[in-house]
mmCIF file of C-alpha atoms in Angstrom:
data_model
loop_
_atom_site.group_PDB
_atom_site.id
_atom_site.type_symbol
_atom_site.label_atom_id
_atom_site.label_comp_id
_atom_site.label_asym_id
_atom_site.label_seq_id
_atom_site.Cartn_x
_atom_site.Cartn_y
_atom_site.Cartn_z
ATOM 1 C CA GLN X 230 112.236 115.365 29.323
ATOM 2 C CA GLN X 231 111.557 112.209 31.455
ATOM 3 C CA ALA X 232 108.654 111.416 29.032
ATOM 4 C CA LEU X 233 110.980 111.714 26.179
ATOM 5 C CA GLU X 234 113.793 109.602 27.584
ATOM 6 C CA VAL X 235 111.062 106.553 27.886
ATOM 7 C CA MET X 236 110.064 107.144 24.447
ATOM 8 C CA VAL X 237 113.758 107.391 22.834
ATOM 9 C CA GLY X 238 115.751 105.221 24.880
ATOM 10 C CA GLY X 239 117.417 106.746 27.935
ATOM 11 C CA PRO X 240 118.651 109.792 29.410
ATOM 12 C CA THR X 241 121.547 110.240 27.042
ATOM 13 C CA SER X 242 119.269 110.658 24.107
ATOM 14 C CA ILE X 243 120.405 113.097 21.563
ATOM 15 C CA MET X 244 116.476 113.754 20.793
ATOM 16 C CA ALA X 245 115.685 114.429 24.436
ATOM 17 C CA ARG X 246 118.583 116.834 25.005
ATOM 18 C CA SER X 247 117.973 118.641 21.643
ATOM 19 C CA PHE X 248 114.166 119.261 22.629
ATOM 20 C CA THR X 249 115.278 120.554 26.038
ATOM 21 C CA ALA X 250 117.508 122.736 24.569
ATOM 22 C CA LEU X 251 114.941 124.142 21.910
ATOM 23 C CA PHE X 252 112.431 124.548 24.945
ATOM 24 C CA SER X 253 114.790 126.411 27.057
ATOM 25 C CA PHE X 254 115.677 128.665 24.056
ATOM 26 C CA ALA X 255 111.874 129.402 23.343
ATOM 27 C CA LEU X 256 111.367 130.098 27.060
ATOM 28 C CA LEU X 257 113.924 132.741 27.152
ATOM 29 C CA LEU X 258 112.600 134.595 24.087
ATOM 30 C CA SER X 259 109.365 134.779 25.545
ATOM 31 C CA VAL X 260 110.469 136.148 28.828
ATOM 32 C CA THR X 261 112.585 138.662 26.873
ATOM 33 C CA LYS X 262 109.501 139.982 25.099
ATOM 34 C CA ILE X 263 107.577 140.168 28.585
ATOM 35 C CA ILE X 264 110.560 142.250 30.173
ATOM 36 C CA ASP X 265 110.658 144.532 27.410
ATOM 37 C CA SER X 266 106.982 145.098 27.582
ATOM 38 C CA PHE X 267 107.222 147.053 31.127
ATOM 39 C CA LYS X 268 109.919 149.223 32.441
ATOM 40 C CA LEU X 269 111.369 148.444 36.006
ATOM 41 C CA THR X 270 111.126 151.730 37.672
ATOM 42 C CA PRO X 271 111.360 152.639 41.439
ATOM 43 C CA GLY X 272 108.213 152.125 42.834
ATOM 44 C CA HIS X 273 106.821 149.303 40.590
ATOM 45 C CA HIS X 274 104.801 146.892 42.573
ATOM 46 C CA ALA X 275 105.996 143.547 41.620
ATOM 47 C CA ASP X 276 104.290 141.473 44.352
ATOM 48 C CA HIS X 277 102.405 142.299 47.735
ATOM 49 C CA PRO X 278 103.355 140.413 50.905
ATOM 50 C CA SER X 279 100.464 139.160 52.935
ATOM 51 C CA ILE X 280 99.101 140.800 55.941
ATOM 52 C CA VAL X 281 100.965 137.839 58.082
ATOM 53 C CA GLU X 282 104.383 138.615 56.392
ATOM 54 C CA ARG X 283 104.022 142.201 56.960
ATOM 55 C CA ARG X 284 103.037 141.906 60.590
ATOM 56 C CA LEU X 285 105.865 139.354 60.923
ATOM 57 C CA GLY X 286 108.180 142.172 59.732
ATOM 58 C CA LEU X 287 109.015 139.834 56.867
ATOM 59 C CA GLY X 288 109.993 141.408 53.288
ATOM 60 C CA HIS X 289 112.954 142.643 51.226
ATOM 61 C CA ALA X 290 114.736 144.488 53.705
ATOM 62 C CA SER X 291 117.967 142.569 53.041
ATOM 63 C CA SER X 292 118.100 143.790 49.242
ATOM 64 C CA GLY X 293 117.654 147.510 50.432
ATOM 65 C CA VAL X 294 114.609 147.893 48.408
ATOM 66 C CA PRO X 295 111.153 148.505 50.122
ATOM 67 C CA SER X 296 108.817 145.531 50.125
ATOM 68 C CA GLY X 297 106.882 145.359 47.010
ATOM 69 C CA GLU X 298 109.451 147.332 44.835
ATOM 70 C CA ILE X 299 112.030 146.405 42.333
ATOM 71 C CA SER X 300 115.172 148.209 42.057
ATOM 72 C CA SER X 301 115.829 149.978 38.917
ATOM 73 C CA SER X 302 119.540 149.092 39.326
ATOM 74 C CA TRP X 303 118.545 145.537 37.887
ATOM 75 C CA THR X 304 119.394 145.417 34.255
ATOM 76 C CA ARG X 305 117.699 143.489 31.520
ATOM 77 C CA ARG X 306 120.881 141.441 31.229
ATOM 78 C CA GLU X 307 121.032 140.530 35.047
ATOM 79 C CA ILE X 308 117.542 139.457 34.992
ATOM 80 C CA LEU X 309 117.951 137.182 31.945
ATOM 81 C CA ASP X 310 121.013 135.639 33.885
ATOM 82 C CA VAL X 311 118.786 134.875 36.667
ATOM 83 C CA LEU X 312 116.191 133.285 34.541
ATOM 84 C CA THR X 313 118.802 131.336 32.687
ATOM 85 C CA THR X 314 119.958 129.947 36.000
ATOM 86 C CA ILE X 315 116.503 129.257 37.165
ATOM 87 C CA THR X 316 115.522 127.457 33.696
ATOM 88 C CA GLY X 317 118.742 125.309 33.942
ATOM 89 C CA ALA X 318 117.893 124.338 37.491
ATOM 90 C CA THR X 319 114.173 123.393 36.484
ATOM 91 C CA LEU X 320 115.070 121.227 33.376
ATOM 92 C CA ALA X 321 117.948 119.351 35.527
ATOM 93 C CA VAL X 322 117.417 115.775 35.518
ATOM 94 C CA HIS X 323 116.749 115.636 39.391
ATOM 95 C CA PRO X 324 112.809 114.688 39.649
ATOM 96 C CA GLN X 325 112.900 113.230 43.187
ATOM 97 C CA LYS X 326 114.109 116.822 44.453
ATOM 98 C CA SER X 327 111.687 119.055 42.478
ATOM 99 C CA LEU X 328 108.973 116.616 43.296
ATOM 100 C CA ALA X 329 107.792 118.697 46.348
ATOM 101 C CA TYR X 330 107.076 121.587 44.184
ATOM 102 C CA ASN X 331 104.726 119.814 41.705
ATOM 103 C CA GLY X 332 101.371 121.289 42.600
ATOM 104 C CA ALA X 333 98.851 119.007 43.792
ATOM 105 C CA LEU X 334 101.187 116.058 44.063
ATOM 106 C CA SER X 335 103.065 118.396 47.022
ATOM 107 C CA LYS X 336 100.010 117.854 49.161
ATOM 108 C CA ASP X 337 100.506 114.183 49.421
ATOM 109 C CA ALA X 338 104.172 113.928 49.350
ATOM 110 C CA LEU X 339 104.558 116.351 52.174
ATOM 111 C CA SER X 340 101.533 115.318 54.201
ATOM 112 C CA TYR X 341 104.072 114.357 56.776
ATOM 113 C CA ASN X 342 104.932 118.001 57.641
ATOM 114 C CA GLY X 343 103.376 118.861 61.119
ATOM 115 C CA VAL X 344 103.527 118.985 64.931
ATOM 116 C CA TYR X 345 103.898 115.466 66.539
ATOM 117 C CA SER X 346 103.189 114.225 70.024
ATOM 118 C CA ASP X 347 105.530 111.948 71.823
ATOM 119 C CA PRO X 348 104.039 109.892 74.319
ATOM 120 C CA LYS X 349 107.482 109.629 76.363
ATOM 121 C CA HIS X 350 107.482 113.483 76.366
ATOM 122 C CA SER X 351 103.759 114.498 76.770
ATOM 123 C CA LYS X 352 104.451 118.057 77.758
ATOM 124 C CA GLY X 353 106.994 118.641 74.777
ATOM 125 C CA TYR X 354 106.347 118.822 71.031
ATOM 126 C CA ARG X 355 108.161 117.784 68.004
ATOM 127 C CA VAL X 356 107.769 119.818 64.784
ATOM 128 C CA LEU X 357 108.898 117.981 61.400
ATOM 129 C CA ILE X 358 109.133 120.107 58.245
ATOM 130 C CA GLY X 359 110.731 119.065 54.993
ATOM 131 C CA ASP X 360 110.474 117.748 51.482
ATOM 132 C CA VAL X 361 111.058 114.245 50.058
ATOM 133 C CA VAL X 362 114.858 114.452 50.275
ATOM 134 C CA SER X 363 115.535 116.062 53.720
ATOM 135 C CA ALA X 364 113.828 117.758 56.622
ATOM 136 C CA LYS X 365 114.389 119.659 59.971
ATOM 137 C CA LEU X 366 113.253 118.689 63.278
ATOM 138 C CA THR X 367 112.579 120.989 66.080
ATOM 139 C CA LEU X 368 111.973 119.585 69.289
ATOM 140 C CA GLN X 369 111.571 120.321 73.102
ATOM 141 C CA ASP X 370 110.930 117.569 75.807
ATOM 142 C CA ASP X 371 109.289 119.774 78.170
ATOM 143 C CA PRO X 372 108.359 123.561 78.581
ATOM 144 C CA SER X 373 111.514 124.478 80.416
ATOM 145 C CA GLY X 374 113.851 122.282 78.585
ATOM 146 C CA SER X 375 116.290 122.926 75.803
ATOM 147 C CA VAL X 376 115.132 123.383 72.097
ATOM 148 C CA PHE X 377 117.058 121.268 69.342
ATOM 149 C CA ASN X 378 116.862 121.523 65.754
ATOM 150 C CA LEU X 379 118.125 118.550 64.112
ATOM 151 C CA PRO X 380 118.891 117.302 60.569
ATOM 152 C CA VAL X 381 116.818 114.639 59.118
ATOM 153 C CA LYS X 382 117.236 112.566 55.869
ATOM 154 C CA VAL X 383 114.138 111.487 54.167
ATOM 155 C CA ASP X 384 113.537 108.419 51.956
ATOM 156 C CA SER X 385 110.869 108.243 49.450
ATOM 157 C CA LYS X 386 109.619 105.664 46.656
ATOM 158 C CA ASP X 387 107.477 106.776 43.670
ATOM 159 C CA GLY X 388 106.943 110.072 45.242
ATOM 160 C CA ALA X 389 105.749 108.842 48.582
ATOM 161 C CA VAL X 390 107.756 109.222 51.985
ATOM 162 C CA THR X 391 108.467 106.045 53.471
ATOM 163 C CA ARG X 392 111.131 106.669 56.328
ATOM 164 C CA PHE X 393 113.420 109.053 58.157
ATOM 165 C CA ALA X 394 116.798 108.914 59.451
ATOM 166 C CA PHE X 395 116.967 111.271 62.419
ATOM 167 C CA ASP X 396 120.390 112.690 64.049
ATOM 168 C CA LEU X 397 119.648 113.048 67.595
ATOM 169 C CA SER X 398 123.369 113.076 68.466
ATOM 170 C CA GLN X 399 122.891 116.963 69.640
ATOM 171 C CA LYS X 400 120.643 115.935 72.801
ATOM 172 C CA GLY X 401 122.801 112.699 73.368
ATOM 173 C CA GLY X 402 120.951 110.385 71.373
ATOM 174 C CA PRO X 403 121.880 108.175 68.371
ATOM 175 C CA ALA X 404 123.336 109.814 65.102
ATOM 176 C CA ASN X 405 121.215 107.669 62.654
ATOM 177 C CA ILE X 406 117.954 106.514 64.182
ATOM 178 C CA ALA X 407 115.249 105.066 61.744
ATOM 179 C CA GLY X 408 111.669 106.154 61.690
ATOM 180 C CA GLU X 409 109.116 104.380 59.814
ATOM 181 C CA LEU X 410 106.417 106.729 58.235
ATOM 182 C CA GLY X 411 103.009 105.137 58.441
ATOM 183 C CA ARG X 412 99.228 105.921 59.068
ATOM 184 C CA ASP X 413 96.725 104.937 61.762
ATOM 185 C CA LYS X 414 93.042 103.940 61.008
ATOM 186 C CA GLU X 415 92.275 107.423 60.640
ATOM 187 C CA GLY X 416 94.705 107.974 58.170
ATOM 188 C CA ILE X 417 96.834 110.157 60.671
ATOM 189 C CA PRO X 418 100.659 110.055 60.062
ATOM 190 C CA ILE X 419 102.560 107.946 62.765
ATOM 191 C CA ILE X 420 106.312 107.734 62.910
ATOM 192 C CA SER X 421 107.459 104.257 64.384
ATOM 193 C CA PHE X 422 110.910 103.745 66.058
ATOM 194 C CA PRO X 423 112.580 100.553 66.588
ATOM 195 C CA ASP X 424 112.270 100.780 70.412
ATOM 196 C CA GLY X 425 108.444 100.607 70.000
ATOM 197 C CA ASN X 426 107.881 104.294 70.565
ATOM 198 C CA ALA X 427 105.651 106.277 68.066
ATOM 199 C CA TRP X 428 105.161 110.126 67.378
ATOM 200 C CA LYS X 429 101.620 110.866 66.178
ATOM 201 C CA LYS X 430 100.847 113.811 64.010
ATOM 202 C CA ARG X 431 97.644 114.633 66.242
ATOM 203 C CA GLU X 432 96.810 118.334 65.501
ATOM 204 C CA THR X 433 93.705 119.625 67.283
ATOM 205 C CA GLY X 434 91.980 122.439 65.626
ATOM 206 C CA PRO X 435 94.411 124.956 64.204
ATOM 207 C CA ILE X 436 97.496 123.429 65.412
ATOM 208 C CA GLY X 437 99.851 122.347 62.371
ATOM 209 C CA VAL X 438 102.243 123.530 59.722
ATOM 210 C CA TYR X 439 100.646 125.980 57.068
ATOM 211 C CA TRP X 440 101.857 127.193 53.587
ATOM 212 C CA ASN X 441 100.281 129.937 51.595
ATOM 213 C CA GLY X 442 100.583 127.974 48.003
ATOM 214 C CA SER X 443 103.669 129.957 46.983
ATOM 215 C CA ASP X 444 106.560 127.892 48.324
ATOM 216 C CA PRO X 445 106.402 124.867 50.600
ATOM 217 C CA LYS X 446 109.725 125.666 52.286
ATOM 218 C CA LYS X 447 108.276 128.888 53.544
ATOM 219 C CA VAL X 448 105.747 127.921 56.225
ATOM 220 C CA MET X 449 103.810 129.066 59.533
ATOM 221 C CA VAL X 450 103.641 126.748 62.424
ATOM 222 C CA LEU X 451 101.099 126.813 65.103
ATOM 223 C CA ARG X 452 101.906 124.736 68.138
ATOM 224 C CA PRO X 453 100.119 124.648 71.554
ATOM 225 C CA VAL X 454 101.538 126.397 74.721
ATOM 226 C CA LYS X 455 98.599 126.743 76.888
ATOM 227 C CA PRO X 456 95.150 126.806 75.885
ATOM 228 C CA PRO X 457 93.825 128.955 74.423
ATOM 229 C CA GLN X 458 97.347 130.143 73.657
ATOM 230 C CA LEU X 459 99.460 129.200 70.639
ATOM 231 C CA ALA X 460 102.844 129.859 69.684
ATOM 232 C CA VAL X 461 103.341 131.188 66.053
ATOM 233 C CA GLU X 462 106.458 130.592 63.972
ATOM 234 C CA TYR X 463 107.345 131.783 60.570
ATOM 235 C CA ARG X 464 110.208 129.535 59.130
ATOM 236 C CA ASN X 465 112.003 129.609 55.853
ATOM 237 C CA ASN X 466 113.813 126.346 54.864
ATOM 238 C CA GLY X 467 113.476 125.075 58.236
ATOM 239 C CA ALA X 468 114.935 128.115 59.890
ATOM 240 C CA VAL X 469 112.700 130.370 62.353
ATOM 241 C CA THR X 470 112.805 133.785 60.881
ATOM 242 C CA SER X 471 110.036 135.415 63.027
ATOM 243 C CA THR X 472 107.715 134.564 65.964
ATOM 244 C CA GLY X 473 104.588 135.751 67.623
ATOM 245 C CA SER X 474 101.571 134.258 69.610
ATOM 246 C CA ALA X 475 97.900 133.562 68.759
ATOM 247 C CA ARG X 476 94.777 133.351 70.792
ATOM 248 C CA ALA X 477 92.142 130.981 69.600
ATOM 249 C CA GLY X 478 88.552 131.414 70.322
ATOM 250 C CA GLY X 479 86.351 128.904 68.367
ATOM 251 C CA SER X 480 86.966 129.510 64.671
ATOM 252 C CA ALA X 481 88.286 133.009 65.142
ATOM 253 C CA ILE X 482 92.052 133.483 65.938
ATOM 254 C CA THR X 483 93.675 136.628 66.976
ATOM 255 C CA PHE X 484 97.571 136.713 66.030
ATOM 256 C CA ASP X 485 99.979 139.042 67.985
ATOM 257 C CA LEU X 486 102.866 139.468 65.708
ATOM 258 C CA PRO X 487 105.805 141.859 65.849
ATOM 259 C CA ASP X 488 104.326 144.441 63.592
ATOM 260 C CA GLY X 489 100.813 144.384 64.749
ATOM 261 C CA LYS X 490 97.804 142.180 65.611
ATOM 262 C CA THR X 491 95.581 140.674 62.783
ATOM 263 C CA GLN X 492 92.639 138.278 62.722
ATOM 264 C CA GLY X 493 92.336 134.760 61.127
ATOM 265 C CA VAL X 494 89.510 132.494 60.744
ATOM 266 C CA PHE X 495 90.258 128.586 60.682
ATOM 267 C CA SER X 496 88.049 126.321 58.689
ATOM 268 C CA MET X 497 88.176 122.658 60.281
ATOM 269 C CA ARG X 498 86.494 121.105 57.097
ATOM 270 C CA ASP X 499 89.030 122.718 54.887
ATOM 271 C CA LYS X 500 92.036 122.810 57.178
ATOM 272 C CA THR X 501 92.580 126.342 56.274
ATOM 273 C CA LEU X 502 93.382 129.720 57.803
ATOM 274 C CA THR X 503 91.934 132.675 55.974
ATOM 275 C CA PHE X 504 93.270 136.310 56.899
ATOM 276 C CA ASP X 505 91.945 139.971 56.750
ATOM 277 C CA ASP X 506 93.651 140.342 53.269
ATOM 278 C CA GLY X 507 92.099 137.333 51.836
ATOM 279 C CA VAL X 508 95.362 135.233 51.944
ATOM 280 C CA VAL X 509 94.532 131.465 52.653
ATOM 281 C CA TRP X 510 96.889 129.432 54.444
ATOM 282 C CA THR X 511 96.496 125.595 54.110
ATOM 283 C CA LYS X 512 97.653 123.022 56.601
ATOM 284 C CA PHE X 513 99.863 120.147 55.392
#
């Protein structure tokens, strides 16, 4: 739709809106045929949670349906209603908010996601996770200190994140402190503050924020505790949904999660974690 607006003269163009409507209608017709091509019966496996998600105890428990199954109580009309809503949201004219989900572009747009060090709190950590509009900051100044989850506003230009506005009021700091995003000579992200302090995304080995390619808001965080121990957190839209621990031994990492242990292999070259079931998690 953006391309059409450029060609025909603005977002209010009748031609652009007409094309969008026709595209949406054609998409729904195609989906209808797909739905008609199979029966949604109990036990139908529509998806298979990864081994990490199973070990973390994640799945579809909230729906009352076993993980990997679709309830037969869903009607064709209900599914079409959901698809209509999704289609409308996808075609809405908010390119800056959907930017984070545009495939290869997300790798650069979200490269600021990660575990940062603060020279003023060398024993603590800062974990920053978000998109091109907003983010969540989790910080702890020292191992025995309080953990804070703070909101962050994100400014971006042409798909590139440029600065942040941190609300540190929960921990007694300013409510709107600016942080400029830059990079050092090695290309490592750095967030610089007005007082001269700077947080650096210095992630040794497997430490970092990972996603499995399905949804950038569902991530796994590996942060240091005491070498070779690592803390493991699974997050959805910034909120911690499950935790565990891991022990690194070279490229091999043993994960101890709520539902059992599993093995992963870290690739320093590719910045990936590959698990026993073949699922690959990639570091931002």
